[in-house]
Short mmCIF file of C-alpha atoms in Angstrom, two decimals:
data_model
loop_
_atom_site.label_atom_id
_atom_site.label_comp_id
_atom_site.label_asym_id
_atom_site.label_seq_id
_atom_site.Cartn_x
_atom_site.Cartn_y
_atom_site.Cartn_z
CA MET A 1 0.00 0.00 0.00
CA THR A 2 1.49 3.29 -1.09
CA ALA A 3 0.57 6.76 0.07
CA GLY A 4 -1.47 7.24 -3.08
CA GLU A 5 -3.39 3.97 -2.55
CA ARG A 6 -4.08 4.49 1.11
CA ASN A 7 -7.20 2.94 2.64
CA LEU A 8 -8.44 5.88 4.71
CA SER A 9 -10.65 3.63 6.83
CA ARG A 10 -7.60 1.80 8.19
CA ARG A 11 -5.68 3.71 10.85
CA VAL A 12 -2.03 2.89 11.51
CA ALA A 13 -0.14 3.45 14.76
CA ALA A 14 3.58 3.09 15.36
CA ILE A 15 4.50 1.71 18.79
CA LEU A 16 8.09 2.67 19.54
CA LEU A 17 9.65 0.84 22.48
CA ALA A 18 11.95 2.98 24.62
CA GLY A 19 12.25 0.70 27.63
CA GLY A 20 15.67 -0.87 27.01
CA SER A 21 18.47 -0.82 29.55
CA GLY A 22 22.15 -0.03 29.12
CA THR A 23 23.35 -3.14 30.94
CA ARG A 24 24.90 -5.06 28.02
CA PHE A 25 25.87 -1.82 26.31
CA GLY A 26 27.80 -0.71 29.40
CA ALA A 27 26.09 2.67 29.66
CA ASP A 28 24.83 4.29 32.86
CA LYS A 29 21.53 5.18 31.19
CA ASN A 30 18.86 3.71 28.93
CA LYS A 31 20.65 2.89 25.69
CA VAL A 32 17.93 4.41 23.49
CA TYR A 33 19.16 7.82 24.72
CA VAL A 34 22.81 7.11 23.90
CA GLU A 35 23.82 9.50 21.14
CA ALA A 36 24.90 8.58 17.61
CA LEU A 37 26.31 11.51 15.63
CA GLY A 38 24.93 13.91 18.23
CA GLN A 39 21.37 12.56 18.34
CA PRO A 40 19.74 10.04 20.73
CA LEU A 41 19.28 6.69 19.05
CA ILE A 42 15.51 6.73 19.41
CA ARG A 43 15.19 10.06 17.59
CA TYR A 44 16.17 8.49 14.27
CA SER A 45 13.30 6.00 14.12
CA LEU A 46 10.89 8.47 15.74
CA ASP A 47 11.62 10.95 12.96
CA VAL A 48 10.96 8.30 10.29
CA PHE A 49 7.59 7.35 11.78
CA ALA A 50 6.65 11.00 12.30
CA ALA A 51 7.35 11.82 8.65
CA HIS A 52 5.71 8.74 7.11
CA PRO A 53 2.39 9.51 5.35
CA LEU A 54 0.82 6.17 6.24
CA VAL A 55 1.42 6.44 10.01
CA ASP A 56 -1.44 8.23 11.78
CA GLU A 57 -0.08 8.31 15.32
CA VAL A 58 2.95 7.36 17.38
CA ILE A 59 2.84 5.63 20.78
CA LEU A 60 6.10 5.94 22.74
CA VAL A 61 6.49 3.34 25.49
CA ALA A 62 8.82 4.71 28.16
CA ARG A 63 10.42 3.38 31.28
CA GLU A 64 9.14 4.62 34.63
CA GLY A 65 10.52 8.12 35.27
CA GLU A 66 11.66 8.72 31.66
CA LYS A 67 8.49 10.08 30.06
CA GLU A 68 9.81 13.63 30.45
CA ILE A 69 12.77 12.84 28.17
CA LEU A 70 10.49 11.71 25.34
CA GLU A 71 8.21 14.71 25.83
CA SER A 72 11.10 16.92 24.74
CA PHE A 73 11.29 15.26 21.31
CA PRO A 74 9.21 16.84 18.51
CA CYS A 75 6.90 14.44 16.69
CA GLY A 76 4.76 16.42 14.25
CA LYS A 77 1.71 14.13 14.45
CA PRO A 78 -0.50 12.77 17.26
CA CYS A 79 1.85 11.24 19.82
CA ARG A 80 1.15 9.59 23.15
CA ILE A 81 3.64 8.51 25.80
CA VAL A 82 2.80 5.59 28.07
CA THR A 83 4.76 3.81 30.79
CA GLY A 84 5.98 0.33 29.90
CA GLY A 85 5.85 -2.84 31.94
CA ALA A 86 8.35 -5.15 33.58
CA THR A 87 8.89 -7.15 30.35
CA ARG A 88 8.91 -6.41 26.63
CA GLN A 89 5.60 -8.22 26.26
CA ALA A 90 4.04 -6.07 28.99
CA SER A 91 5.39 -2.89 27.40
CA VAL A 92 3.94 -3.81 24.00
CA LEU A 93 0.61 -4.59 25.66
CA HIS A 94 0.54 -1.13 27.24
CA GLY A 95 1.20 0.36 23.81
CA LEU A 96 -1.60 -1.68 22.22
CA GLN A 97 -4.01 -0.57 24.91
CA ALA A 98 -3.11 3.09 24.27
CA THR A 99 -4.37 3.13 20.68
CA SER A 100 -7.51 2.19 18.78
CA ALA A 101 -5.71 1.92 15.42
CA ASP A 102 -6.49 -0.97 13.10
CA ILE A 103 -2.85 -1.73 12.27
CA VAL A 104 0.18 -1.38 14.56
CA LEU A 105 3.86 -1.20 13.70
CA ILE A 106 6.08 -2.24 16.62
CA HIS A 107 9.71 -1.11 16.56
CA ASP A 108 12.73 -1.21 18.88
CA GLY A 109 13.92 2.23 19.94
CA ALA A 110 17.50 0.98 19.85
CA ARG A 111 17.20 0.14 16.14
CA PRO A 112 17.87 3.58 14.58
CA LEU A 113 18.43 2.65 10.92
CA LEU A 114 14.75 2.24 10.10
CA GLN A 115 13.91 3.18 6.50
CA PRO A 116 10.51 4.36 5.19
CA GLU A 117 10.48 1.51 2.66
CA MET A 118 10.38 -1.02 5.49
CA ILE A 119 7.14 0.53 6.73
CA ASP A 120 5.74 0.51 3.19
CA HIS A 121 6.57 -3.14 2.60
CA CYS A 122 5.13 -4.30 5.94
CA LEU A 123 1.87 -2.49 5.31
CA GLU A 124 1.65 -3.79 1.75
CA VAL A 125 1.44 -7.44 2.86
CA MET A 126 -1.22 -6.88 5.52
CA GLY A 127 -3.89 -7.64 2.94
CA GLU A 128 -2.75 -11.30 2.91
CA CYS A 129 -2.00 -11.90 6.60
CA HIS A 130 -2.49 -10.49 10.10
CA GLY A 131 1.19 -10.31 11.01
CA ALA A 132 4.46 -9.49 9.25
CA THR A 133 8.01 -8.64 10.20
CA ILE A 134 11.11 -7.24 8.60
CA ALA A 135 13.82 -9.91 8.42
CA VAL A 136 17.04 -10.75 6.61
CA ARG A 137 18.28 -14.09 5.32
CA SER A 138 20.94 -15.71 7.48
CA LYS A 139 24.41 -15.49 5.98
CA ASP A 140 25.67 -18.20 8.31
CA THR A 141 24.86 -21.81 9.07
CA ILE A 142 22.62 -21.93 12.16
CA LYS A 143 22.65 -24.87 14.56
CA LEU A 144 20.20 -25.63 17.35
CA THR A 145 21.42 -27.29 20.54
CA ASP A 146 20.10 -28.95 23.67
CA ASP A 147 20.66 -27.43 27.13
CA ASN A 148 24.14 -29.00 27.27
CA GLY A 149 25.36 -27.42 24.06
CA PHE A 150 25.10 -30.51 21.85
CA VAL A 151 23.76 -29.94 18.33
CA THR A 152 20.25 -31.27 17.78
CA MET A 153 19.58 -29.74 14.37
CA THR A 154 21.14 -27.72 11.58
CA THR A 155 18.66 -25.43 9.86
CA LYS A 156 18.38 -25.14 6.10
CA ARG A 157 20.17 -21.87 5.41
CA ALA A 158 17.92 -20.94 2.48
CA ASN A 159 14.94 -20.95 4.87
CA THR A 160 16.67 -19.41 7.89
CA TRP A 161 16.03 -15.73 8.64
CA ILE A 162 17.19 -13.21 11.24
CA ILE A 163 14.22 -11.31 12.61
CA GLN A 164 14.29 -7.52 12.97
CA THR A 165 11.73 -4.79 13.49
CA PRO A 166 9.42 -3.15 12.58
CA GLN A 167 6.83 -5.86 13.00
CA CYS A 168 3.33 -5.15 11.73
CA PHE A 169 0.02 -6.58 12.98
CA ASN A 170 -3.71 -6.37 12.98
CA ARG A 171 -4.08 -4.73 16.38
CA SER A 172 -7.14 -6.64 17.62
CA ILE A 173 -5.64 -10.02 16.75
CA LEU A 174 -2.29 -9.18 18.38
CA LEU A 175 -4.07 -7.81 21.47
CA ASP A 176 -6.02 -11.05 21.82
CA ALA A 177 -2.79 -13.08 21.47
CA HIS A 178 -1.11 -10.95 24.17
CA GLN A 179 -3.98 -11.54 26.55
CA ARG A 180 -3.87 -15.31 25.90
CA PHE A 181 -0.14 -16.03 25.71
CA GLY A 182 1.75 -12.85 26.73
CA ALA A 183 2.79 -14.17 30.15
CA ASP A 184 4.95 -16.93 28.63
CA PRO A 185 8.62 -15.98 29.32
CA ASP A 186 9.83 -18.00 26.32
CA ILE A 187 8.13 -15.60 23.89
CA THR A 188 10.71 -13.10 22.65
CA ASP A 189 8.80 -11.18 19.99
CA ASP A 190 5.24 -10.45 18.95
CA CYS A 191 5.39 -12.76 15.94
CA MET A 192 5.70 -15.70 18.33
CA LEU A 193 2.38 -14.69 19.89
CA LEU A 194 0.62 -14.95 16.53
CA GLU A 195 2.38 -18.25 15.89
CA ARG A 196 0.97 -19.57 19.20
CA ALA A 197 -2.46 -18.41 18.11
CA GLY A 198 -2.14 -20.33 14.83
CA GLU A 199 -1.87 -17.21 12.67
CA PRO A 200 0.57 -17.17 9.72
CA VAL A 201 3.33 -14.56 9.86
CA LYS A 202 4.85 -13.14 6.68
CA LEU A 203 8.58 -12.34 6.50
CA VAL A 204 9.42 -9.19 4.58
CA GLU A 205 13.02 -8.90 3.37
CA GLY A 206 14.78 -5.95 4.99
CA ASP A 207 18.31 -4.62 5.22
CA TYR A 208 21.41 -5.92 7.00
CA THR A 209 22.19 -2.41 8.22
CA ASN A 210 18.99 -2.39 10.32
CA ILE A 211 20.84 -3.52 13.43
CA LYS A 212 19.84 -3.20 17.06
CA VAL A 213 22.38 -1.43 19.25
CA THR A 214 23.34 -3.83 22.04
CA THR A 215 27.11 -3.30 22.42
CA PRO A 216 29.51 -0.37 21.87
CA GLU A 217 30.64 -2.09 18.65
CA ASP A 218 27.09 -1.85 17.35
CA LEU A 219 27.09 1.90 17.97
CA THR A 220 30.24 2.27 15.90
CA LEU A 221 28.58 0.43 13.01
CA VAL A 222 25.43 2.55 13.31
CA GLU A 223 27.43 5.77 13.19
CA ASN A 224 29.24 4.56 10.09
CA PHE A 225 25.97 3.71 8.33
CA LEU A 226 24.40 7.01 9.37
CA SER A 227 27.42 8.91 8.03
CA GLU A 228 27.03 7.14 4.68
CA ARG A 229 23.39 8.25 4.46
CA GLN A 230 24.13 11.92 5.07
CA PRO A 231 24.35 14.19 2.05
CA GLN A 232 27.92 14.87 0.95
#
């Protein structure tokens, strides 16, 4: 679905998760506020959602005591800030409950290299499924192990993908899946909730630069990619 083909009866909300910690990164603050080229990481994806013609509103999910930081960021379209929960699943649920949109895009605030085309492509496939996610094909051989580290299976590389965000869903179906399965600690992303509910999830090919900042090395890569995108 392009801006020119927009279904005006279908409202779209972006839920941007800002509840990460700086533990693995080694920072003394929430990593989404660590700066890359002079700008907090979360500002990059916030700006993309705010400028996108198919996104009607933005829901920012903040940690307790950090809502004031997000309030200082300009958005340019309807924007609501809600407090997250103790887990990622709980934070997403709070975001879902804060909007009445038909379609939601869920994105990690520590993943600053979001591109408008990713939003376009996720929304385009929503006519054939209730859930989709940006992903990239694995470049490496992936092996699964038991709890003792012994290999139990080697995946077929051609069918093995690395999952990223944004992830896109029919809001009512995802909300129902959260209420049914969201307490399961083994669930690590919203696509797994739809899988538990028996709903097919479509993978939409993304970009290898769309990395999530977890370590200082990741920040170096992000800054390099951001520098390449800037006009010369």
